[in-house]
mmCIF file of C-alpha atoms in Angstrom:
data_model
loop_
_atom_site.group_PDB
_atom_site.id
_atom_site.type_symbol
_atom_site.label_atom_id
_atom_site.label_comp_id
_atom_site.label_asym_id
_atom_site.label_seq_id
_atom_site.Cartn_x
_atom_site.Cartn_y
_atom_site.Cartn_z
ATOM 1 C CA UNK A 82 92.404 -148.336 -110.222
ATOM 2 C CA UNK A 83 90.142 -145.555 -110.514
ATOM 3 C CA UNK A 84 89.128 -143.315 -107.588
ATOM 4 C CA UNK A 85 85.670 -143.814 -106.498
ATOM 5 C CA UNK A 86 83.057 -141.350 -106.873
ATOM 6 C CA UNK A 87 82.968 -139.019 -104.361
ATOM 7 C CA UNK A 88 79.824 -139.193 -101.514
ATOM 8 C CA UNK A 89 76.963 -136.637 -102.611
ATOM 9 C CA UNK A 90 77.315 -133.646 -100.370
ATOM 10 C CA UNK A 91 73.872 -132.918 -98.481
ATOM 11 C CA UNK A 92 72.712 -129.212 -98.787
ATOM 12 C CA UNK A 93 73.792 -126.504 -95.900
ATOM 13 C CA UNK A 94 71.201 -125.502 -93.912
ATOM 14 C CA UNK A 95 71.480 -122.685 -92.041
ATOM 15 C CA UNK A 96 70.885 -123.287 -87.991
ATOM 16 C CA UNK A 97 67.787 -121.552 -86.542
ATOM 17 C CA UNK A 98 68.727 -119.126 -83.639
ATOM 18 C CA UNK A 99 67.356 -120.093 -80.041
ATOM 19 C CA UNK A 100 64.152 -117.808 -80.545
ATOM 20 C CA UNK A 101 62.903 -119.575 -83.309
ATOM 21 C CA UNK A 102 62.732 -123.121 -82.111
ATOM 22 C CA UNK A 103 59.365 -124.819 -81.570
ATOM 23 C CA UNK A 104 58.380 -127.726 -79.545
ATOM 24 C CA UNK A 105 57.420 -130.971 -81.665
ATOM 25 C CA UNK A 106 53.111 -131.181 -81.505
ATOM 26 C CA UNK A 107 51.719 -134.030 -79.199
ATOM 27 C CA UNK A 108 48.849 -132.592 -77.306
ATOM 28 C CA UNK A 109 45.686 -134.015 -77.060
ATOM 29 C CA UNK A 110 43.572 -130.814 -78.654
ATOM 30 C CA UNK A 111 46.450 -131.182 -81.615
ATOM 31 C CA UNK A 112 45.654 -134.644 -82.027
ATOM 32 C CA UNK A 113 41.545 -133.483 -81.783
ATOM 33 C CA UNK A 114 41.973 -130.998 -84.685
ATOM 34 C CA UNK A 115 44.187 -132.855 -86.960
ATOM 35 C CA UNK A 116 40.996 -135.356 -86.827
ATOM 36 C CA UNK A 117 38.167 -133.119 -86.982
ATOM 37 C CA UNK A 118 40.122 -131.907 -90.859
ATOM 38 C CA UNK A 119 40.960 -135.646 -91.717
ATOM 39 C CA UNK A 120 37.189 -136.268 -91.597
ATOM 40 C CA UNK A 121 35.700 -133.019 -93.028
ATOM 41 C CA UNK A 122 38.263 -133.611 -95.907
ATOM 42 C CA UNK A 123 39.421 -130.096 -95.418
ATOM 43 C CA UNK A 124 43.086 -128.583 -95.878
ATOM 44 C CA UNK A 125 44.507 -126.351 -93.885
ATOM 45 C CA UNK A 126 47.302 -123.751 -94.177
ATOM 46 C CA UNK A 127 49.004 -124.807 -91.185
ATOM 47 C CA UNK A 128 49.543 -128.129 -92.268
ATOM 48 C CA UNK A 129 50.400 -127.160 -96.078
ATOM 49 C CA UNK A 130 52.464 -124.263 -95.934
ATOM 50 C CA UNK A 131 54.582 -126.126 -92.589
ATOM 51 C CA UNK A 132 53.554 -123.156 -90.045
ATOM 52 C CA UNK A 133 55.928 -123.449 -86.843
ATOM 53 C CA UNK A 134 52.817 -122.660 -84.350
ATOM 54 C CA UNK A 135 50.655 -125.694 -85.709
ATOM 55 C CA UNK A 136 51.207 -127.337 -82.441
ATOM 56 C CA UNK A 137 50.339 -124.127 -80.468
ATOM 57 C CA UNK A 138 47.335 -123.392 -82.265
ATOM 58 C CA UNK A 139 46.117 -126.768 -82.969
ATOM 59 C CA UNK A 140 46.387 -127.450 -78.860
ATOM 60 C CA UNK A 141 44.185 -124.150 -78.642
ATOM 61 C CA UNK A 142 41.970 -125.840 -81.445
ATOM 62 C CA UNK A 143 42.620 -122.677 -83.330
ATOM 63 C CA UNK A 144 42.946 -123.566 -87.617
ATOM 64 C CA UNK A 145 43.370 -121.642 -90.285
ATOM 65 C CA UNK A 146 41.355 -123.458 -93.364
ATOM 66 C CA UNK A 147 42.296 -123.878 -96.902
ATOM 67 C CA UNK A 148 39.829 -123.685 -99.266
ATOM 68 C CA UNK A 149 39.882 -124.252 -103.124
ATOM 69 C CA UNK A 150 42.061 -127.588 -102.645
ATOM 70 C CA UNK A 151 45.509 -127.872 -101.918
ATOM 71 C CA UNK A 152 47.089 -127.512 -105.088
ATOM 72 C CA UNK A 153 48.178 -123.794 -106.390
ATOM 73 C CA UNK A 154 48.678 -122.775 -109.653
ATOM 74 C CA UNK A 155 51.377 -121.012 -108.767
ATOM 75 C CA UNK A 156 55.222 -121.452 -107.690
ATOM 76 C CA UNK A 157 56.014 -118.616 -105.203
ATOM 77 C CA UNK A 158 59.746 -119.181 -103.771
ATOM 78 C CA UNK A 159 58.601 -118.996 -100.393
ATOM 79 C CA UNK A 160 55.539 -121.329 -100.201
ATOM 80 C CA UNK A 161 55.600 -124.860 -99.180
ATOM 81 C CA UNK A 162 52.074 -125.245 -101.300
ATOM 82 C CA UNK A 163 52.643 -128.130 -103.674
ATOM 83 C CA UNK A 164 52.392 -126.450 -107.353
ATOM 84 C CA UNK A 165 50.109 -127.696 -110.828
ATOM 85 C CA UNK A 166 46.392 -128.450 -112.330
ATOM 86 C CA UNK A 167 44.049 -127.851 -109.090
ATOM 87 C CA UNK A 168 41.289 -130.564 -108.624
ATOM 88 C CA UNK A 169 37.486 -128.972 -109.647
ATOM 89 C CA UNK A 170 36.140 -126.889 -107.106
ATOM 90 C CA UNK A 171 34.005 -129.168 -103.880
ATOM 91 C CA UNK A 172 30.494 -128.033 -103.996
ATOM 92 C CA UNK A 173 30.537 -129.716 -100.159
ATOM 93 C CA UNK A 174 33.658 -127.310 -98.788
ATOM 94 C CA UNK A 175 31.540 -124.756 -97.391
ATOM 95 C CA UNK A 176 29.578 -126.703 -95.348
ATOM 96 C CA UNK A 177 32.028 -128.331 -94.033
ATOM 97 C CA UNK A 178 34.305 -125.463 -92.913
ATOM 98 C CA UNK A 179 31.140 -124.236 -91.008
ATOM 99 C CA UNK A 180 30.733 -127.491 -89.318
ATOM 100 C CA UNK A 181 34.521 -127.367 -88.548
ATOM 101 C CA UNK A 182 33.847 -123.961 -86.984
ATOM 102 C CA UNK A 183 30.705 -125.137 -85.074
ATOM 103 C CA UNK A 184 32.226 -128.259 -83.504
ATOM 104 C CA UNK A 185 35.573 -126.432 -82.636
ATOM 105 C CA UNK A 186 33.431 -123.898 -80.930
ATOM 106 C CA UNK A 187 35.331 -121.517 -82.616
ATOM 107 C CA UNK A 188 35.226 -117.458 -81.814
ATOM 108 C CA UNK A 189 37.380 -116.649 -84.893
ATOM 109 C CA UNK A 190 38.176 -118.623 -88.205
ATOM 110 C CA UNK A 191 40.477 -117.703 -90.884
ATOM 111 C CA UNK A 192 39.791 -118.777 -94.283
ATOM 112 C CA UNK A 193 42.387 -118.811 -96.421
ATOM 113 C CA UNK A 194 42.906 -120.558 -100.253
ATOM 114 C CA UNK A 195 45.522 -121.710 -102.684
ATOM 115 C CA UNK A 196 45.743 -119.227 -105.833
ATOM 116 C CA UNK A 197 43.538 -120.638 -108.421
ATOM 117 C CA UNK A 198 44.314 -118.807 -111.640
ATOM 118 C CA UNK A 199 42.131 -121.503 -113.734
ATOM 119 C CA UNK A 200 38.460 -120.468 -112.794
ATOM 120 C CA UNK A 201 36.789 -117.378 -114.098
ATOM 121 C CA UNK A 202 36.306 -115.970 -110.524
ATOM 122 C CA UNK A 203 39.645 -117.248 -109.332
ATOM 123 C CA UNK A 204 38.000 -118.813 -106.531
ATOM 124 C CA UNK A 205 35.934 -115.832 -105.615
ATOM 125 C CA UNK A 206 32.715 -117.585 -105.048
ATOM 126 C CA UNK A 207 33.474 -120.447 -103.097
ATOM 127 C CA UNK A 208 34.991 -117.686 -100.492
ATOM 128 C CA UNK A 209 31.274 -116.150 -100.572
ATOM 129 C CA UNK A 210 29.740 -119.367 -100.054
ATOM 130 C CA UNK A 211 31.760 -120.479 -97.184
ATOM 131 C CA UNK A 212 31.022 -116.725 -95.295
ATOM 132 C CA UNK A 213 27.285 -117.410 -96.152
ATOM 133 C CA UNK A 214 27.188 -121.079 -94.647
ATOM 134 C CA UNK A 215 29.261 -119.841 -91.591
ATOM 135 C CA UNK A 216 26.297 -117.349 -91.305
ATOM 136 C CA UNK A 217 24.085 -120.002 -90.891
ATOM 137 C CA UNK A 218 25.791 -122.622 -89.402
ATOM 138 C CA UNK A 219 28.171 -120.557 -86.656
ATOM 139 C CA UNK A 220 26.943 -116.832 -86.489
ATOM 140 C CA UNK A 221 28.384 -116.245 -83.877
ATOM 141 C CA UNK A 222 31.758 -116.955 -84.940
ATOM 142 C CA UNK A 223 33.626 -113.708 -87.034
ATOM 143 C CA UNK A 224 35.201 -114.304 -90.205
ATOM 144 C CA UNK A 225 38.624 -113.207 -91.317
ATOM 145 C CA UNK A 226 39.431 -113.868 -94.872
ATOM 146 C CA UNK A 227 42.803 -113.948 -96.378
ATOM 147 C CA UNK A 228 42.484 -114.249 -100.070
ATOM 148 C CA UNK A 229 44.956 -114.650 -102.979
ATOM 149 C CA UNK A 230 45.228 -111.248 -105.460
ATOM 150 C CA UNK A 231 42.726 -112.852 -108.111
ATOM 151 C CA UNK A 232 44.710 -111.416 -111.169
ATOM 152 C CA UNK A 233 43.209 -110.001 -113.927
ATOM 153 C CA UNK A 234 39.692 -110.559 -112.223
ATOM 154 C CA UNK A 235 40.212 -108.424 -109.151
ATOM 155 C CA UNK A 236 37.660 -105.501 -109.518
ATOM 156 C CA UNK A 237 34.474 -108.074 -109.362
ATOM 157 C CA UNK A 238 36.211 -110.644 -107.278
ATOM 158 C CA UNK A 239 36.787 -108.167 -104.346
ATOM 159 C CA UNK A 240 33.108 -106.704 -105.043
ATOM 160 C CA UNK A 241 31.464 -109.925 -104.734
ATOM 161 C CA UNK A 242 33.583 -110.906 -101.201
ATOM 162 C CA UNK A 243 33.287 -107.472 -99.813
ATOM 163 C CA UNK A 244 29.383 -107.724 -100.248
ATOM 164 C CA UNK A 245 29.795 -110.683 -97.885
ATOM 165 C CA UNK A 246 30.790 -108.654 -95.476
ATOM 166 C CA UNK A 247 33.379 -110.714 -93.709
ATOM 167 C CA UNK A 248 34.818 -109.410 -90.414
ATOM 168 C CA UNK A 249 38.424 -108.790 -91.471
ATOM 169 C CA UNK A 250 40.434 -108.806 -95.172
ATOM 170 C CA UNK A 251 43.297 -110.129 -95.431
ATOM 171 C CA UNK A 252 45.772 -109.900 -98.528
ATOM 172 C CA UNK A 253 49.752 -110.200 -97.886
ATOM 173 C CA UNK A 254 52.208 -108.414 -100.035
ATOM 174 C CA UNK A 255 54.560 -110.738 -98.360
ATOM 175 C CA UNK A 256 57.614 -109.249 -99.391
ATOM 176 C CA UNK A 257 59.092 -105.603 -100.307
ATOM 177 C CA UNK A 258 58.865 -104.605 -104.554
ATOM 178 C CA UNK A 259 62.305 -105.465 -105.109
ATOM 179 C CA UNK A 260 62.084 -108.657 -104.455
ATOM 180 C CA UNK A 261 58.940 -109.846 -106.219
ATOM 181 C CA UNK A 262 60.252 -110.667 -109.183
ATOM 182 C CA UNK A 263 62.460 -113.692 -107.695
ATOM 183 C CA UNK A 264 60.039 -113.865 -104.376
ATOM 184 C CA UNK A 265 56.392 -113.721 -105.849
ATOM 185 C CA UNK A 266 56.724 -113.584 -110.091
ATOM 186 C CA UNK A 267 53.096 -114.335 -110.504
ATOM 187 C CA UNK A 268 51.929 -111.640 -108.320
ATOM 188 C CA UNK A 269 52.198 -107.340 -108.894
ATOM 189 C CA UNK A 270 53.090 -105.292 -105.592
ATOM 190 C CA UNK A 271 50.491 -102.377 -106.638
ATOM 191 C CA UNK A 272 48.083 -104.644 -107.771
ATOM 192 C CA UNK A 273 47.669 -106.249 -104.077
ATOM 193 C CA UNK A 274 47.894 -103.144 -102.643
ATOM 194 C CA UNK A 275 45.067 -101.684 -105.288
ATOM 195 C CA UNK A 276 43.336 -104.655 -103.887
ATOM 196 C CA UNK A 277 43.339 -103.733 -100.091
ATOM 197 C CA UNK A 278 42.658 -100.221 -100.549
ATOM 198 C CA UNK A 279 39.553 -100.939 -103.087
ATOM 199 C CA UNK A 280 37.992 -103.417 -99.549
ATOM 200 C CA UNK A 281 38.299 -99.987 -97.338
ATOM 201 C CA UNK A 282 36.778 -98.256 -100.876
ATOM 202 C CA UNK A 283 33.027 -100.451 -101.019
ATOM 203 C CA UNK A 284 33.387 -101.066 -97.140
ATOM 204 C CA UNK A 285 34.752 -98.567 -94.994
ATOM 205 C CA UNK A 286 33.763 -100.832 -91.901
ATOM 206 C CA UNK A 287 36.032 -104.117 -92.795
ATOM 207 C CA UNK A 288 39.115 -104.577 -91.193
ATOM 208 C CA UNK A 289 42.226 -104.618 -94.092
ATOM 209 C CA UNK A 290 45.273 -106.730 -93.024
ATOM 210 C CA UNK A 291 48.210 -107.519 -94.839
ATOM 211 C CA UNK A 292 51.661 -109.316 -94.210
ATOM 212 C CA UNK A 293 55.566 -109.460 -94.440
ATOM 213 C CA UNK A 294 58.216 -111.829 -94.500
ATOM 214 C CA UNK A 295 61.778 -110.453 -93.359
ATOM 215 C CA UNK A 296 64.855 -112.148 -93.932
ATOM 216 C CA UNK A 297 64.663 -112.694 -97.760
ATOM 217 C CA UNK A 298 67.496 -109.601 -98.323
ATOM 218 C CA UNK A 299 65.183 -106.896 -97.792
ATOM 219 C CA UNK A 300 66.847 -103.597 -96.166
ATOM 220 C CA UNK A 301 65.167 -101.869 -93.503
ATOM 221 C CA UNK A 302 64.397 -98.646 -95.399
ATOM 222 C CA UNK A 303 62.357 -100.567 -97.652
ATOM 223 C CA UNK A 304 60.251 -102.332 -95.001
ATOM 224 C CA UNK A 305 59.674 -98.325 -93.850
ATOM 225 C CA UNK A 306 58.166 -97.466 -97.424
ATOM 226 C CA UNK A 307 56.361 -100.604 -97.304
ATOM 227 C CA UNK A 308 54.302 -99.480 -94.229
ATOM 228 C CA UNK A 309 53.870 -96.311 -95.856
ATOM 229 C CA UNK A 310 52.121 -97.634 -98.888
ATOM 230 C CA UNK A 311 50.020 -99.867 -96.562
ATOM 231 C CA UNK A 312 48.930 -96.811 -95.027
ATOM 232 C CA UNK A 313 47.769 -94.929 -98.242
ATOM 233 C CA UNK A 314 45.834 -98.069 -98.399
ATOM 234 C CA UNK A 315 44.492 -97.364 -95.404
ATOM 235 C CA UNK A 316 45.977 -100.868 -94.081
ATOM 236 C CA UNK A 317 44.405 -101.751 -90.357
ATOM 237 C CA UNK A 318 46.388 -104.396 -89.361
ATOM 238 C CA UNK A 319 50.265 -104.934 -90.121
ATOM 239 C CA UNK A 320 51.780 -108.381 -89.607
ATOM 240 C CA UNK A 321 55.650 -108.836 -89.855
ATOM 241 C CA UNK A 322 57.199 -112.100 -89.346
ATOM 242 C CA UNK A 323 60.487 -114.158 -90.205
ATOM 243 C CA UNK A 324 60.725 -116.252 -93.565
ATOM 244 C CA UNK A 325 61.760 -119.856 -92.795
ATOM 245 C CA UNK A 326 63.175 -121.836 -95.565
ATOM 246 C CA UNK A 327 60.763 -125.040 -96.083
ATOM 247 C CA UNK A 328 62.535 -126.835 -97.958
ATOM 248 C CA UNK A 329 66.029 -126.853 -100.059
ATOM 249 C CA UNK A 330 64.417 -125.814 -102.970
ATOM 250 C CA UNK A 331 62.664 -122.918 -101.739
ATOM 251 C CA UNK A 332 63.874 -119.279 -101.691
ATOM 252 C CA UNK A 333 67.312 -119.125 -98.860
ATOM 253 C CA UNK A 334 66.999 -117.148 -95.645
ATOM 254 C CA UNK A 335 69.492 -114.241 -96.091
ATOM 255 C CA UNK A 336 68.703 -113.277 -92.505
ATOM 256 C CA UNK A 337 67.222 -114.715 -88.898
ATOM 257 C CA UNK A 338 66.241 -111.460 -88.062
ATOM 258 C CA UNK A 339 66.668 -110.566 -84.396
ATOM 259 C CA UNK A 340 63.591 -109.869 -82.010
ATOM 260 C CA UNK A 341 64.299 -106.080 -80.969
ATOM 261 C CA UNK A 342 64.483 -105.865 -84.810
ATOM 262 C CA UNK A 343 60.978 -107.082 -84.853
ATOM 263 C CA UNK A 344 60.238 -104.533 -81.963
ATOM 264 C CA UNK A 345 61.588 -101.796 -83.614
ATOM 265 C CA UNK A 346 59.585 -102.565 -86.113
ATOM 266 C CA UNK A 347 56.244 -102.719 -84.286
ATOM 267 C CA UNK A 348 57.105 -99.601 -82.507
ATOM 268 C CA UNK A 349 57.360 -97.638 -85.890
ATOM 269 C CA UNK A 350 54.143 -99.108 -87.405
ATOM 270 C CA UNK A 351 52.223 -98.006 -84.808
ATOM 271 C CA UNK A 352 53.842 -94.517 -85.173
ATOM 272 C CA UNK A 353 52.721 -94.399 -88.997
ATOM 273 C CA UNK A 354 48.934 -94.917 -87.751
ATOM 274 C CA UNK A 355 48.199 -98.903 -87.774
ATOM 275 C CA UNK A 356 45.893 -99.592 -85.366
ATOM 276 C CA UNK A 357 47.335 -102.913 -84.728
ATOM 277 C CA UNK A 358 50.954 -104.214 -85.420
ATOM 278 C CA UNK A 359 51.914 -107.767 -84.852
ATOM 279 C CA UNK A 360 55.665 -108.563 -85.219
ATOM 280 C CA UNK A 361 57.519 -111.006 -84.212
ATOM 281 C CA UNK A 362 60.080 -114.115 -85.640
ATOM 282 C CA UNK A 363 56.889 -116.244 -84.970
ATOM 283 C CA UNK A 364 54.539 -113.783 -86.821
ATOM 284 C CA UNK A 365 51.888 -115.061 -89.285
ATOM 285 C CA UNK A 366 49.299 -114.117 -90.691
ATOM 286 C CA UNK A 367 46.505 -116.073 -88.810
ATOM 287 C CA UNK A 368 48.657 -116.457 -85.398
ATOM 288 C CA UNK A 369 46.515 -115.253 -82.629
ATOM 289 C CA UNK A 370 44.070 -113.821 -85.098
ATOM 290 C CA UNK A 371 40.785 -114.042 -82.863
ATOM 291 C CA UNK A 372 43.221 -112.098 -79.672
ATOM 292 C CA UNK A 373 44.168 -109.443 -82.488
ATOM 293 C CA UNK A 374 40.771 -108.907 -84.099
ATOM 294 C CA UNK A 375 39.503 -108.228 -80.248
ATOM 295 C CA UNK A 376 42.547 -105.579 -80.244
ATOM 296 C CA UNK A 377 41.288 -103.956 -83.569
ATOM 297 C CA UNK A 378 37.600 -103.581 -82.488
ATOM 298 C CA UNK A 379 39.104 -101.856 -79.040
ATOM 299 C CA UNK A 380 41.195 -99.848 -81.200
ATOM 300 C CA UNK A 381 38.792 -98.670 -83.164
ATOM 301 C CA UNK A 382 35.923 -97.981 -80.149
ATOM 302 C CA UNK A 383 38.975 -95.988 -78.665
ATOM 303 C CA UNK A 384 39.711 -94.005 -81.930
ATOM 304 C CA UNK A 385 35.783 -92.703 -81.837
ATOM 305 C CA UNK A 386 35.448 -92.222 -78.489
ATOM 306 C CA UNK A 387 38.558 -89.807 -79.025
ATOM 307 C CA UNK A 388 36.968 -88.474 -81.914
ATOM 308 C CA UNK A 389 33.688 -87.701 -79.703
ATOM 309 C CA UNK A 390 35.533 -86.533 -77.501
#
């Protein structure tokens, strides 16, 4: 008789230290949010790209919207963003993310997208229209944008958003050069840093932000040069945070970093001249992003006042 086949063995996955475990979502404000985006018909980044503080900042009805659909056109190893042909663009979206803002009451918004290599623009002008209606609709609300790198369409992309003159600019480089090529193929590490330092170039004024993900086999020396290319960029705002595996498929974690790594880290950033660092295992881009952009314009107000000083 012949042996049986043997049971399929279930992928390994490596057990998440004490520091990085999150409590399930059941709050009421959770539950409030999650509605308010079912009915607009809007996508969020929280919910697509499986953010571990959804339940915190859902409760705080704090949510980073996705703009441009929910379907990328690229297949980053890190992202949890499903991959292939985006739907056309919503002529609607705008106005809906400002009504999102408006009934939230919210102080901040982030407004993120999926990469949308297909259009001419890639995606540049729905991010103008949605800053223009949340002009109208929720002025008093500031706008941080954190947009794809819009390659091979960068120069008049960047142009066209920067004349919009949202509050902060984001752009993550995600991960250290080495590592693109396996980590983020579709994407060039000068190129989004070319990016970034072009905003500060037409704007002086805006806010530039950018982000990391540890724990992907980087080495701490090159997280150091990172920061110092972000701040020949003249890079604001430096966000460092841990890479969580979403799914099997998905790029491994090489390393749960430990939180006085993450200190350490902060602690040198703001030695090499940020004016805000943010780093934590929890880190993202749009965590606490209203609390920080209050830090940046008190950082700033301090940094003249020594200046007139």
């Amino acid at each position: 008789m012949a042996d049986a086949d043997p049971a399929p063995v279930s992928p390994i996955r490596t057990r998440k230290p004490d520091w990085l475990r999150v409590k399930a979502p059941t709050s009421v404000g959770f539950s409030q949010t999650r509605r308010l985006m079912r009915d607009l018909g809007l996508n969020t980044v929280c919910e697509e790209a499986a953010c571990p503080n959804i339940g915190e900042c859902w409760t705080q009805k704090h949510a980073t919207v996705m703009i441009l659909g929910d379907t990328c056109t690229r297949a980053c190893a890190f992202c949890n963003v499903k991959t292939g042909m985006p739907n056309p663009v919503d002529p609607l979206e705008p106005e809906h993310v400002a009504t999102a803002a408006a009934e939230l009451g919210l102080e901040h918004i982030v407004i993120t997208s999926v990469d949308r290599d297909d259009l001419p623009d890639g995606g540049a002008t729905q991010f103008v229209r949605v800053i223009e209606a949340m002009r109208r609709r929720a002025p008093e609300t500031t706008i941080e944008i954190l947009t794809p790198d819009f390659r091979n369409k960068a120069d008049e992309a960047v142009k066209r958003i920067v004349d919009a003159r949202p509050d902060v600019y984001n752009h993550n480089l995600e991960t250290v050069p080495r590592l693109y090529p396996t980590i983020r193929p579709g994407a060039r590490y000068f190129h989004s840093l070319r990016l970034l330092e072009r905003v500060k170039t037409l704007d002086p004024t805006i806010f530039t932000k950018s982000g990391l993900m540890v724990g992907l086999g980087e080495e701490r020396l090159e997280i150091h040069q990172v920061m110092d290319d972000m701040r020949s960029a003249d890079i604001d705002f430096l966000t460092i945070g841990q890479y969580l595996q979403p799914t099997p498929r998905h790029a491994k974690v090489i390393e749960f970093v430990t939180p006085d790594t993450f200190k350490s880290y902060a602690s040198l950033g703001r030695a090499k001249g940020f004016a805000l660092v943010a780093a934590s295992p929890l880190t993202r881009s749009s965590y606490h992003a209203g609390a920080d952009f209050a830090k940046l314009k008190a950082a700033r107000l301090a940094k003249h006042q020594r200046a007139d000083a």
